[in-house]
Coordinates of C-alpha atoms (C1' of nucleotides) in Angstrom, one line a residue:
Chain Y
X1 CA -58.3 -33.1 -54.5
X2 CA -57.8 -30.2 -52.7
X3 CA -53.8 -29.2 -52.7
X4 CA -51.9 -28.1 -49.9
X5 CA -48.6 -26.2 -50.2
X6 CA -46.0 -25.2 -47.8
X7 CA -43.1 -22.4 -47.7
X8 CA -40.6 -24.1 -45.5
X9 CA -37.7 -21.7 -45.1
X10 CA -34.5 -22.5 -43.0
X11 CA -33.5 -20.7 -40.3
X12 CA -30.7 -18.2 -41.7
X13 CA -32.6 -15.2 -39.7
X14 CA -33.8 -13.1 -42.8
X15 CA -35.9 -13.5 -46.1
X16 CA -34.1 -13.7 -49.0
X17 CA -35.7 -12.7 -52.5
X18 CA -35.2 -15.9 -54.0
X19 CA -37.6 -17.9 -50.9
X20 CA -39.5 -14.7 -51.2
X21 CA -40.3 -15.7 -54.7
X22 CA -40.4 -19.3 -53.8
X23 CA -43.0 -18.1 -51.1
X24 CA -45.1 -16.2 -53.6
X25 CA -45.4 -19.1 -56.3
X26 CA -46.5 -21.6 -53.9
X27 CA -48.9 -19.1 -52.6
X28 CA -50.0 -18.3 -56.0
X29 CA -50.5 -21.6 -56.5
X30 CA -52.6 -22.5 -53.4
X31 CA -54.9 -19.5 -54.0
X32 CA -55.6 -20.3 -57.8
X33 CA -56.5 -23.6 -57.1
X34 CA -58.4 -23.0 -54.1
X35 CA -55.7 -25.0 -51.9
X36 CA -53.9 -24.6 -48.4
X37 CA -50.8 -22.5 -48.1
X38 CA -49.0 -23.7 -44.9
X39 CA -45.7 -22.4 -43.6
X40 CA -42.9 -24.5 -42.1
X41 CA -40.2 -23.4 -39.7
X42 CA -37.3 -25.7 -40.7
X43 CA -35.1 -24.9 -37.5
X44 CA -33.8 -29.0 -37.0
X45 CA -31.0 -26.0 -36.0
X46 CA -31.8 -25.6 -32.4
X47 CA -29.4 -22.6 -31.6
X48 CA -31.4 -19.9 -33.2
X49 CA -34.0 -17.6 -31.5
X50 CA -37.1 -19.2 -33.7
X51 CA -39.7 -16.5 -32.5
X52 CA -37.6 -14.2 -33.1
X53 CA -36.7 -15.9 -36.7
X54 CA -40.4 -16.5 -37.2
X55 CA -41.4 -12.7 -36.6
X56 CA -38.9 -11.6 -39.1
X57 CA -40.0 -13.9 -42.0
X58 CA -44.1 -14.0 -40.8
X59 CA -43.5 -10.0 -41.1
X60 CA -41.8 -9.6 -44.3
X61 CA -44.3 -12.5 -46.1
X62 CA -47.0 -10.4 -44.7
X63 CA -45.5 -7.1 -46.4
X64 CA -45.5 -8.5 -49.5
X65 CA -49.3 -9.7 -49.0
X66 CA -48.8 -13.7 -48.6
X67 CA -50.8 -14.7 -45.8
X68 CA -50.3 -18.4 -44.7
X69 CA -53.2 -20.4 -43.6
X70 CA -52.8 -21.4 -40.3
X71 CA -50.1 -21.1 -37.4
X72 CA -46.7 -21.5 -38.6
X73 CA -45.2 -25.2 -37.9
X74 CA -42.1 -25.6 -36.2
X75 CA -40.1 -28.2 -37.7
X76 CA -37.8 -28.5 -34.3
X77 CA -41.6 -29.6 -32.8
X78 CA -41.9 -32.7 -34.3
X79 CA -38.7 -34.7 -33.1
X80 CA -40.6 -37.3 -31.7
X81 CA -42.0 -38.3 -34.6
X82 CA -38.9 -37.8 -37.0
X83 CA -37.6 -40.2 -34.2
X84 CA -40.1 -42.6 -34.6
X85 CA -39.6 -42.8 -38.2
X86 CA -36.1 -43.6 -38.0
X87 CA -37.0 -46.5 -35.5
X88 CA -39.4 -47.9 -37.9
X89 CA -36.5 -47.7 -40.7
X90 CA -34.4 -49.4 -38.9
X91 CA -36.4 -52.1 -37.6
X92 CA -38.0 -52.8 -41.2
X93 CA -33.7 -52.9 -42.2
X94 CA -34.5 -49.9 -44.4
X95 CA -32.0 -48.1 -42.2
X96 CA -28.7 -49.0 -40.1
X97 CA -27.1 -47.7 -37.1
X98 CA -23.1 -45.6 -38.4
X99 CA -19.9 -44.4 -36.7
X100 CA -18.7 -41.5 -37.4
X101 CA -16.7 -43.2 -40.1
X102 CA -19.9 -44.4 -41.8
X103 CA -19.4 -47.9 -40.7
X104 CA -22.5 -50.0 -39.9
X105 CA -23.2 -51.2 -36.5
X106 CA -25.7 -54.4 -35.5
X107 CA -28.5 -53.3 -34.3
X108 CA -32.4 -52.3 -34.7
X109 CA -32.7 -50.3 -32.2
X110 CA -31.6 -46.1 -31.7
X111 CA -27.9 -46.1 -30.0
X112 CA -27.3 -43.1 -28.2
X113 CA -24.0 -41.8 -30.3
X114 CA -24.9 -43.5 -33.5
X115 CA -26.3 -41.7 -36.7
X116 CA -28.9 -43.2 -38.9
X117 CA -28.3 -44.0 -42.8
X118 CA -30.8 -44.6 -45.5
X119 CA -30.3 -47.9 -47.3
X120 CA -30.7 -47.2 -50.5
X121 CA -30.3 -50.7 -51.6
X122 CA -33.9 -52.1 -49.3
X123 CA -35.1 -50.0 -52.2
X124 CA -37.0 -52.1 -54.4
X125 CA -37.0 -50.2 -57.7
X126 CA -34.3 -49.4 -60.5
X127 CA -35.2 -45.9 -60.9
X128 CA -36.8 -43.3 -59.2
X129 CA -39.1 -41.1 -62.0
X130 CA -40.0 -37.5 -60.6
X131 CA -42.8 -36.2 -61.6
X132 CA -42.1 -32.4 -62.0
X133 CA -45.0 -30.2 -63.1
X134 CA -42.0 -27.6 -64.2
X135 CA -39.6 -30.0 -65.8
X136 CA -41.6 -32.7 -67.0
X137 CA -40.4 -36.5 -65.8
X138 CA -37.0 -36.8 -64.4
X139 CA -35.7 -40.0 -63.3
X140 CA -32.6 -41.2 -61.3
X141 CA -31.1 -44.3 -61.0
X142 CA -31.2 -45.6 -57.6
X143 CA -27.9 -47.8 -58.6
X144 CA -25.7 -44.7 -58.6
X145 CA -27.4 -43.0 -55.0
X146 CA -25.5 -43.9 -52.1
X147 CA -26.7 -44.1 -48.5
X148 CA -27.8 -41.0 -46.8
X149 CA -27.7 -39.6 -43.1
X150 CA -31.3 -39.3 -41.5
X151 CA -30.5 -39.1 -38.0
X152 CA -27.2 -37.2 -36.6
X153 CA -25.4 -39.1 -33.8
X154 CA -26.3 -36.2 -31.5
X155 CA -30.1 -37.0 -32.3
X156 CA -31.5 -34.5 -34.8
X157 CA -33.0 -35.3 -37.5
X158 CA -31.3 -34.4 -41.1
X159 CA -33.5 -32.4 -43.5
X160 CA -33.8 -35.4 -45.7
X161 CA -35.6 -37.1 -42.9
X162 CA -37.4 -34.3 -41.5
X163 CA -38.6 -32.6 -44.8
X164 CA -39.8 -35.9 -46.3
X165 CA -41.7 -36.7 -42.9
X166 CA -43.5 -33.1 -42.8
X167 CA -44.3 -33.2 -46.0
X168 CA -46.3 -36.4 -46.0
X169 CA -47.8 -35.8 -42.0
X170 CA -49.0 -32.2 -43.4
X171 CA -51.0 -33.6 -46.5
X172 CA -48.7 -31.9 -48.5
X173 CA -50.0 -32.5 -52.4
X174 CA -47.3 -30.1 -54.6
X175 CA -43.7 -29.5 -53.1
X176 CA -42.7 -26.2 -54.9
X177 CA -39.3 -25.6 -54.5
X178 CA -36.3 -24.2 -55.7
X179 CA -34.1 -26.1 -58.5
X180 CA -31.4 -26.4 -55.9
X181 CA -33.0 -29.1 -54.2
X182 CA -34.0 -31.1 -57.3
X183 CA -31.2 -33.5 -56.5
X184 CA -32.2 -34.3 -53.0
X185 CA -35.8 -35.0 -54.5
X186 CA -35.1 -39.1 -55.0
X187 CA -33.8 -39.3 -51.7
X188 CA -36.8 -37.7 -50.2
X189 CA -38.9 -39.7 -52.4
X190 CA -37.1 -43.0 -51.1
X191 CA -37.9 -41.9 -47.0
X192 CA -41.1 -41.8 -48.3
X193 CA -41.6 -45.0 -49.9
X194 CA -40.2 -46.9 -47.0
X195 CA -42.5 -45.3 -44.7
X196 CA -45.2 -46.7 -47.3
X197 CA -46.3 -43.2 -48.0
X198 CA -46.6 -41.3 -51.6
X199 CA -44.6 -38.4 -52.5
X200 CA -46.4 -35.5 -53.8
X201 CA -46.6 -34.1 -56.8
X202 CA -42.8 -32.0 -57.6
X203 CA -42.3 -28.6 -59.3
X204 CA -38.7 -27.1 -59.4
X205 CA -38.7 -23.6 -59.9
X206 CA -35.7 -22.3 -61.9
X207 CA -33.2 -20.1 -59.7
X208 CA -32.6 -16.5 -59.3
X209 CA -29.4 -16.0 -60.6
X210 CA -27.0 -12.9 -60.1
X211 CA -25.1 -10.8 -62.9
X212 CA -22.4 -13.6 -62.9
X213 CA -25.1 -16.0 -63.5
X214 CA -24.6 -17.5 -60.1
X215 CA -26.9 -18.9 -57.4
X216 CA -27.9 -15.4 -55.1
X217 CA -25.2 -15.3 -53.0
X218 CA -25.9 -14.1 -49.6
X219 CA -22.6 -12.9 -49.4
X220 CA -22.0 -10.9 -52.8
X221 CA -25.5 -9.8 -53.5
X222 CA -28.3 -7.7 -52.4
X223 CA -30.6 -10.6 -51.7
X224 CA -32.4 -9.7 -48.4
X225 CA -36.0 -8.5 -48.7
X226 CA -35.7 -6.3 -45.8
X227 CA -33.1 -4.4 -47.6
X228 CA -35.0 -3.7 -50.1
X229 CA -38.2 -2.6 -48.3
X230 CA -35.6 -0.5 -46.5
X231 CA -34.5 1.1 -50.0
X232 CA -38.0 2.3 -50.6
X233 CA -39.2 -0.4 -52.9
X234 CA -43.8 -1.0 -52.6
X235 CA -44.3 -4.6 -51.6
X236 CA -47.2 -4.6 -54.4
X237 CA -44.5 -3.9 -56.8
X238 CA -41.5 -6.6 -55.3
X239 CA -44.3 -9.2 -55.3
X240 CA -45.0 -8.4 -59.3
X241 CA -42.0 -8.2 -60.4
X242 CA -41.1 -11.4 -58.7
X243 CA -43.7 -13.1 -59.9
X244 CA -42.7 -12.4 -63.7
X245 CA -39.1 -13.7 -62.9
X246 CA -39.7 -17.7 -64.3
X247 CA -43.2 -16.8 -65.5
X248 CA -44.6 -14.4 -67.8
X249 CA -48.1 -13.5 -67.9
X250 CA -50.0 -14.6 -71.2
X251 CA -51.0 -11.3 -72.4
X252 CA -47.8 -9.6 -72.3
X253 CA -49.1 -7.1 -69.2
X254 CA -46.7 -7.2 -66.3
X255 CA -47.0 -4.3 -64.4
X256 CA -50.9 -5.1 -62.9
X257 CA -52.6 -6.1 -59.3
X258 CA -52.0 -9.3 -57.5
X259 CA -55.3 -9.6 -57.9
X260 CA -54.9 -10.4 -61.6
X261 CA -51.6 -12.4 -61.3
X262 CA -53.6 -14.9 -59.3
X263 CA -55.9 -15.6 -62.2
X264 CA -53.5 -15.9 -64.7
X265 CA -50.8 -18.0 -62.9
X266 CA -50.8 -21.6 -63.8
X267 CA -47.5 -23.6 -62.3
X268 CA -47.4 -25.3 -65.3
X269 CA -46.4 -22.0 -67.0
X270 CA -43.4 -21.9 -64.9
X271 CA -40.3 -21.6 -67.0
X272 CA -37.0 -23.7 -66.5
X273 CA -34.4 -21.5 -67.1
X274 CA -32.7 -19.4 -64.2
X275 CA -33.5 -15.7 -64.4
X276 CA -31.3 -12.9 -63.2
X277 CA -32.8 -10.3 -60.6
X278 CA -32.4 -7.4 -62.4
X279 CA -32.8 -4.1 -60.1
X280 CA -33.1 -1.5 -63.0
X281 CA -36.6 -3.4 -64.0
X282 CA -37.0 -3.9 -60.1
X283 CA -37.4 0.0 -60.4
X284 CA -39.3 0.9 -63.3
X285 CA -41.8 -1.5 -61.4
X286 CA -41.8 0.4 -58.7
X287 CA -41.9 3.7 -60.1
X288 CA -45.2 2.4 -62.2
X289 CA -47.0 1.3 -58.8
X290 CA -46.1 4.4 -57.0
X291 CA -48.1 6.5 -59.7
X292 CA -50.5 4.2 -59.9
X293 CA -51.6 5.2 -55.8
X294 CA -54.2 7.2 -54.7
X295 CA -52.4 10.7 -53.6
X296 CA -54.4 9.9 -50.2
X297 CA -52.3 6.3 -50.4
X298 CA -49.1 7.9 -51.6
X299 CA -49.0 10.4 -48.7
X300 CA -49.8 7.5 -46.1
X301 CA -46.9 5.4 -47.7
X302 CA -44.7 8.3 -47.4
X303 CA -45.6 8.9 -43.4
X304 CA -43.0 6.0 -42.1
X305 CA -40.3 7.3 -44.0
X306 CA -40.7 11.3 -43.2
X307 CA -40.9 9.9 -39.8
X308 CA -37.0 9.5 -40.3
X309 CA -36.3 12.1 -42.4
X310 CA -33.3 14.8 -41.9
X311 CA -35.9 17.5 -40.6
X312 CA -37.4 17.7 -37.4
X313 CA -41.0 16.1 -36.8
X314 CA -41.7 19.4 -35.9
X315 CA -40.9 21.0 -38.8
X316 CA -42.9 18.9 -40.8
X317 CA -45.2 21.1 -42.7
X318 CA -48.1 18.9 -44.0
X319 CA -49.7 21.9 -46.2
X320 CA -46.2 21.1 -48.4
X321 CA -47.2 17.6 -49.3
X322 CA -51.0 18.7 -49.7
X323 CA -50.1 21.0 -52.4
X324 CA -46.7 19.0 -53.9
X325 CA -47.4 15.3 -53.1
X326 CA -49.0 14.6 -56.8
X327 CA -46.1 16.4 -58.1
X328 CA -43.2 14.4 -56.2
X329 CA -45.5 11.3 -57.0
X330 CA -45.2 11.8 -60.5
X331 CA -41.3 11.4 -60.3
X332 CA -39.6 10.0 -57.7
X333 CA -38.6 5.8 -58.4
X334 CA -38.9 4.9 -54.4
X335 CA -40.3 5.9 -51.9
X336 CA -36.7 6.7 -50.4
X337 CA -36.2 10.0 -53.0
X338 CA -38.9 11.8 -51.9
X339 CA -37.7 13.4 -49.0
X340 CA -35.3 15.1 -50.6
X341 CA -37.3 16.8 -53.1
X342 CA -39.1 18.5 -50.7
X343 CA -36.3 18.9 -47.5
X344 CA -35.3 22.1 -48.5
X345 CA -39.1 23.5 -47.7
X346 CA -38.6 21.6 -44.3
X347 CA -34.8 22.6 -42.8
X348 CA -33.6 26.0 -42.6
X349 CA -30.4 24.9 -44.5
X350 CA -30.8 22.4 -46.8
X351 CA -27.4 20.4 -48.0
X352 CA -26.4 22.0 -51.3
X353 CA -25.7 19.6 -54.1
X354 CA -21.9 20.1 -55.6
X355 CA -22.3 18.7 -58.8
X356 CA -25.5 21.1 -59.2
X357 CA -24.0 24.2 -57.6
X358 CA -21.3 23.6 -60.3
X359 CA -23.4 23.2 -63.4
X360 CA -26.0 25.9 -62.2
X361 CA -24.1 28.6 -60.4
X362 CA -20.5 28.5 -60.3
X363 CA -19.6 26.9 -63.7
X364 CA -22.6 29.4 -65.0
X365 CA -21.3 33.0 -66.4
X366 CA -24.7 34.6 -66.3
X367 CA -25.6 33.0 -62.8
X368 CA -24.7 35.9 -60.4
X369 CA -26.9 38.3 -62.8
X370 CA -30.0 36.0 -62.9
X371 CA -29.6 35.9 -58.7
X372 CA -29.3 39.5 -57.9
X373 CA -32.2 40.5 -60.2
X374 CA -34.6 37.7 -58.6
X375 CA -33.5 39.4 -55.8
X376 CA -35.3 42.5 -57.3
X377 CA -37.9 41.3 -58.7
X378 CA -39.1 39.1 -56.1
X379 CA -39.2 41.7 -53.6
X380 CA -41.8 43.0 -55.2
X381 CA -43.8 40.0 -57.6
X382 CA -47.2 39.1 -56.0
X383 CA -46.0 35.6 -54.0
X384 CA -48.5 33.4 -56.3
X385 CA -47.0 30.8 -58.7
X386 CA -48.4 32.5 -61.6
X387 CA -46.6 35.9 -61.0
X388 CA -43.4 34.1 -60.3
X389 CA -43.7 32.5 -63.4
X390 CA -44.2 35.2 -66.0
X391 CA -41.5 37.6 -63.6
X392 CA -38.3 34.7 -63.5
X393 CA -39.6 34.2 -67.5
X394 CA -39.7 38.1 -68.4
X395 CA -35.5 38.1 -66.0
X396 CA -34.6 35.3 -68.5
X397 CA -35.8 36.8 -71.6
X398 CA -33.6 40.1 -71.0
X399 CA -30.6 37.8 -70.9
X400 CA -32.0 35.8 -74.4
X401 CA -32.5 32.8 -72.0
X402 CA -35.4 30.3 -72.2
X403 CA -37.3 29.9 -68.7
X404 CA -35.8 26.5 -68.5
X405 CA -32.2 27.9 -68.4
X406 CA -33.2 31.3 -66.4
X407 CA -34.1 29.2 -63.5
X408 CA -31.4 26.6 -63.5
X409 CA -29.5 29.1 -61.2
X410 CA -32.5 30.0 -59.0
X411 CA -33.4 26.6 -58.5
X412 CA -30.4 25.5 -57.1
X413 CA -29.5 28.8 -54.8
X414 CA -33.0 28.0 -53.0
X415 CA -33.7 24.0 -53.1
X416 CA -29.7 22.9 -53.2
X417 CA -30.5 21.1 -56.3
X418 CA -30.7 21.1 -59.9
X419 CA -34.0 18.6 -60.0
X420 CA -37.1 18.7 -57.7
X421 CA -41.1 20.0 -57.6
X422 CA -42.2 22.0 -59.9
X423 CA -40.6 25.6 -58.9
X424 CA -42.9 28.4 -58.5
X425 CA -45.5 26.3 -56.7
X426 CA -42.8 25.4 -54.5
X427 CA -41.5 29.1 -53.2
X428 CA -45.2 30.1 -52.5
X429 CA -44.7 27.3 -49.8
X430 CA -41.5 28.5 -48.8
X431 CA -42.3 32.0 -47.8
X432 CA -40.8 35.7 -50.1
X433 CA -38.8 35.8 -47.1
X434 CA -36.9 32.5 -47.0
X435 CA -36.6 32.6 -50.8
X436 CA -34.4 35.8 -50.6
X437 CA -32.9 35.0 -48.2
X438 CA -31.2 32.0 -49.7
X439 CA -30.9 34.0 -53.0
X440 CA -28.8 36.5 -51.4
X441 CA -26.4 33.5 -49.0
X442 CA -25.8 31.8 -52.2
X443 CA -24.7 35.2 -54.2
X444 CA -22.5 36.0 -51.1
X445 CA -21.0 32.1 -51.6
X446 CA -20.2 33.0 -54.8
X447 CA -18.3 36.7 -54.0
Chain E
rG1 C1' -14.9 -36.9 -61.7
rC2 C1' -20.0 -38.5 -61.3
rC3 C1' -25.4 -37.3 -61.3
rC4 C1' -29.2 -33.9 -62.7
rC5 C1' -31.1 -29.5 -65.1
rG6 C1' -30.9 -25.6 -68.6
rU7 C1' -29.9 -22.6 -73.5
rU8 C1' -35.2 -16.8 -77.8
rC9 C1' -32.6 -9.4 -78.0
rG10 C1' -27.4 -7.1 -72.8
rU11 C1' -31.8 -8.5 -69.2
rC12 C1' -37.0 -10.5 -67.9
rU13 C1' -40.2 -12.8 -71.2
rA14 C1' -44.2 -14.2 -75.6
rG15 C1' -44.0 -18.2 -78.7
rA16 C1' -47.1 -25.7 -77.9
rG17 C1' -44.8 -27.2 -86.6
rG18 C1' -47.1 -22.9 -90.9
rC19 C1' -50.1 -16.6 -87.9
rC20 C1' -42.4 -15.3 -86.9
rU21 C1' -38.7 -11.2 -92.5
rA22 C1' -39.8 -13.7 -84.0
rG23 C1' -44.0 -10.0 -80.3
rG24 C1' -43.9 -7.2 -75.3
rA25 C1' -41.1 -5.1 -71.2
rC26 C1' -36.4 -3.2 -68.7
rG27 C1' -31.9 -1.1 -70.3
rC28 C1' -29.5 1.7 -73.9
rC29 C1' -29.5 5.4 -78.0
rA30 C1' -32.2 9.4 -80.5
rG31 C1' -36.1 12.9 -80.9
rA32 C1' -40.3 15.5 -78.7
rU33 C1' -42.2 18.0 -74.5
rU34 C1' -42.5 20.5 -69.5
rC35 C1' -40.1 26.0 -65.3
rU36 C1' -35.9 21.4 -63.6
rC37 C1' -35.7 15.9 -64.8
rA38 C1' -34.4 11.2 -62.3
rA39 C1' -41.0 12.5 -64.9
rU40 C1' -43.9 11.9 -69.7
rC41 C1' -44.5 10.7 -75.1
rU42 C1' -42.5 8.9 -79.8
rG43 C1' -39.0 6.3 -82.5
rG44 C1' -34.6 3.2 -82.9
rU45 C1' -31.1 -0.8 -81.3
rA46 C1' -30.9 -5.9 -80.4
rA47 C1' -32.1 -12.8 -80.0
rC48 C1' -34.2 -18.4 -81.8
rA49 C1' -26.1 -21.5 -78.9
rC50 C1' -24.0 -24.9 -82.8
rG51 C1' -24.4 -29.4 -86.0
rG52 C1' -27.3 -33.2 -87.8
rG53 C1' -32.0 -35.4 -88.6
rU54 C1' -37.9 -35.8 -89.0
rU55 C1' -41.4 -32.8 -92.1
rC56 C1' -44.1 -29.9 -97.9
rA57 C1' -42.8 -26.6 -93.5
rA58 C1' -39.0 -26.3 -87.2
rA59 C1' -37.6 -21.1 -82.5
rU60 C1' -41.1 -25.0 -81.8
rC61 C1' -40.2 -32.5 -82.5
rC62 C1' -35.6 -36.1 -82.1
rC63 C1' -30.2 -37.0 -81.7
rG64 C1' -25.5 -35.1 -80.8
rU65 C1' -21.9 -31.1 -79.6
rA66 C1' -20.7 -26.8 -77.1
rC67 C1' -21.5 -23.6 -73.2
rG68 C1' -23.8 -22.4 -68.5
rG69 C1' -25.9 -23.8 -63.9
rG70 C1' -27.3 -27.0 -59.7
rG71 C1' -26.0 -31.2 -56.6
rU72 C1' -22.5 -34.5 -54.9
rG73 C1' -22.2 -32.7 -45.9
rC74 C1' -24.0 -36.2 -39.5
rC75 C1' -26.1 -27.8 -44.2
rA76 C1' -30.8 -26.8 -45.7

RNA sequence: GCCCCGUUCGUCUAGAGGCCUAGGACGCCAGAUUCUCAAUCUGGUAACACGGGUUCAAAUCCCGUACGGGGUGCCA
């Protein structure tokens, strides 16, 4: 049997990280078993803009590197048949005409006015058994469900109705979900068994929780994707670390390609327990797949976001990042931090950081001393890394400092901060010049 | 209230009766190292919710308790 899956987000106008990760096991899923990943517009909403709704989710989805098969399917498209449905119901008694008060009204037929209610008791059965690939069998008892609303008295379908009916018309083989819904599973299961159809195979992923151990709340917590692709974060490293929230790889690897993932998912593996998105591990995953690019790839990641940065686009020096990229590489965490290692070789006055001014410079006795003898000695050091080395070395020495303290203060008069590229290589690309310059404006801040 | 689900280090996880004095990762702490560190390396910290069974043997199987979560809409 070849499976089919669908993503089948509702229309609340962005992609949170919790679908996101519903998304990416279904897809994981269809593409390890050689199945059909489908996507599903659920806007029964009619209000929204849904291209513009679609463009937003197609776009992030496609970020992260899930590609659906085929053209999206718009839920809102298929009213005629969700209305069909509900006539058949109710002319087979499965389903009754209600008031607004949920009292039944005579009659087979659609009543302009009148919603639609499942009636649970044309069901046949005593219990309705789940078959879950995450949690195994679960069963309700159909004793204890009461009737449900398939059809709203201003004639739209409910998503009990409407999900149940896509999922059987689009050959739909495994619904993976999110644990939320698992209670809304025997209800969809009995639409589907009236309309003499079988349900497909279950499998409930556990929730992403926040740090109070709560369903993502829109509302409290940083749960959009966009955000965090605004934040600086790869999609090659969101779509890992998602994946290992509610699945662990067997081997105990989880920083690695997609490419891998896919042959070691297995939706059985799927854990039950709700897992908190943690955005310190977030990091470290992203940090790990930024080294892991090709300089070439770094730089071209990098290209959107200097596009925005502080400096003008024509003060963009590109011989900066061809000499520093694998440096800055090596140490930023997103892609968001590196302009500001290297803005201080773009603007002519590059924001000073208090906190380092302090530490460095003012809260630093010998500070002053150290910045009116590079003064000296750069005027006349060969402008090469290696001379600026052994010169801001031999300064510290006659003061019994270490390198690494003798250019604390230096660092910070030129690049505004206390961390960035290495230093030497960095005021070749700054120009003798510009370097003394800012030596001499920070030891006149200081006086 | 009722229904359903869950429970291994602070966090994400490995673990399918003996390989477990429970492994990895993040975090945190310490040390090392580099011209800075928010980079890198090394080490350390820390968990089977509780109580009963079953078994020669249980983190793993069964029952119960506690705690947590989800659902209970003419939302999805």
């Amino acid at each position: 049997m070849t499976t089919c899956v669908r993503f089948a987000p509702s229309p609340t106008g962005y992609l949170h990280v919790g679908g996101a990760r519903t998304a990416l096991f279904n897809w994981l899923f269809a593409r390890s078993t050689g199945g059909r990943f489908l996507l599903r517009v659920e806007d029964t909403d009619t209000e929204r803009n849904r291209d513009e709704l679609t463009d937003v989710i197609l776009d992030l989805l496609g970020w992260l590197g899930i590609e659906a098969d085929g053209e999206p399917v718009f839920q809102s498209d298929n009213r005629s048949r969700h209305r069909e449905v509900v006539e058949q119901l109710l002319r087979d008694g499965k389903a009754y005409l209600c008031d607004n008060e949920n009292n039944e009204v005579v009659g087979a037929e659609l009543v302009e006015g009148l919603a639609v209610r499942f009636r649970v008791a044309s069901y046949e059965q005593e219990t309705l058994n789940i078959c879950d690939v995450v949690r195994g069998e679960v069963s309700f008892a159909a004793a204890e469900m009461e009737d449900f609303v398939l059809w709203r008295s201003n004639a739209t379908p409910t998503f009990l109705l409407a999900n149940a009916v896509d999922d059987i018309d689009m050959g739909i083989t495994h619904a993976i979900r999110g644990e939320d819904l698992l209670p809304s599973t025997p209800k969809a299961m009995l639409v589907m068994d009236a309309m003499g159809a079988v349900a497909p195979t279950y499998a409930h992923l556990p929730l992403l929780v926040n740090e109070q151990r709560k369903k993502l709340s829109k509302r409290k917590d940083d749960v959009s994707l966009e955000i965090w692709r605004g934040r600086g974060y790869l999609p090659e490293a969101m779509a890992n670390y998602l994946a290992t929230l509610g699945w662990g790889p067997p081997d105990d690897i989880e920083i690695r390609p997609m490419a891998e993932i896919l042959e070691l998912f297995r939706l059985e593996d799927v854990l039950k327990s709700p897992a908190f998105f943690d955005p310190k591990k977030l990091e470290h995953f992203n940090a790990t797949h930024i080294r892991r690019l090709s300089s070439e790839e770094f730089l071209a990641r990098l290209e959107p976001w200097f596009e925005e940065a502080a400096w003008p686009a024509q003060r963009y020096r590109t011989e900066v990042m061809d000499a520093l990229g694998p440096m800055v590489q090596e140490k930023i965490r997103t892609l968001a931090e590196a302009e500001r290692f290297v803005d201080w070789l773009m603007l002519d006055d590059p924001p000073v950081d208090v906190a380092s001014w302090e530490k460095a410079i003012a809260g630093n006795a010998v500070a002053r001393d150290i910045l009116s003898e590079a003064l000296v000695v750069y005027a006349d050091t060969p402008w090469q890394a290696d001379n600026l080395y052994e010169a801001t070395k031999t300064l510290g020495e006659q003061h019994g400092l270490k390198l690494g303290k003798a250019q604390a203060p230096i660092r910070v008069a030129i690049t505004g901060r206390s961390v960035g590229p290495p230093l030497f290589e960095s005021l070749v690309l700054l120009s003798r010049e510009e370097a003394m310059r800012r030596l001499q404006m920070a030891i006149n801040k200081l006086d």
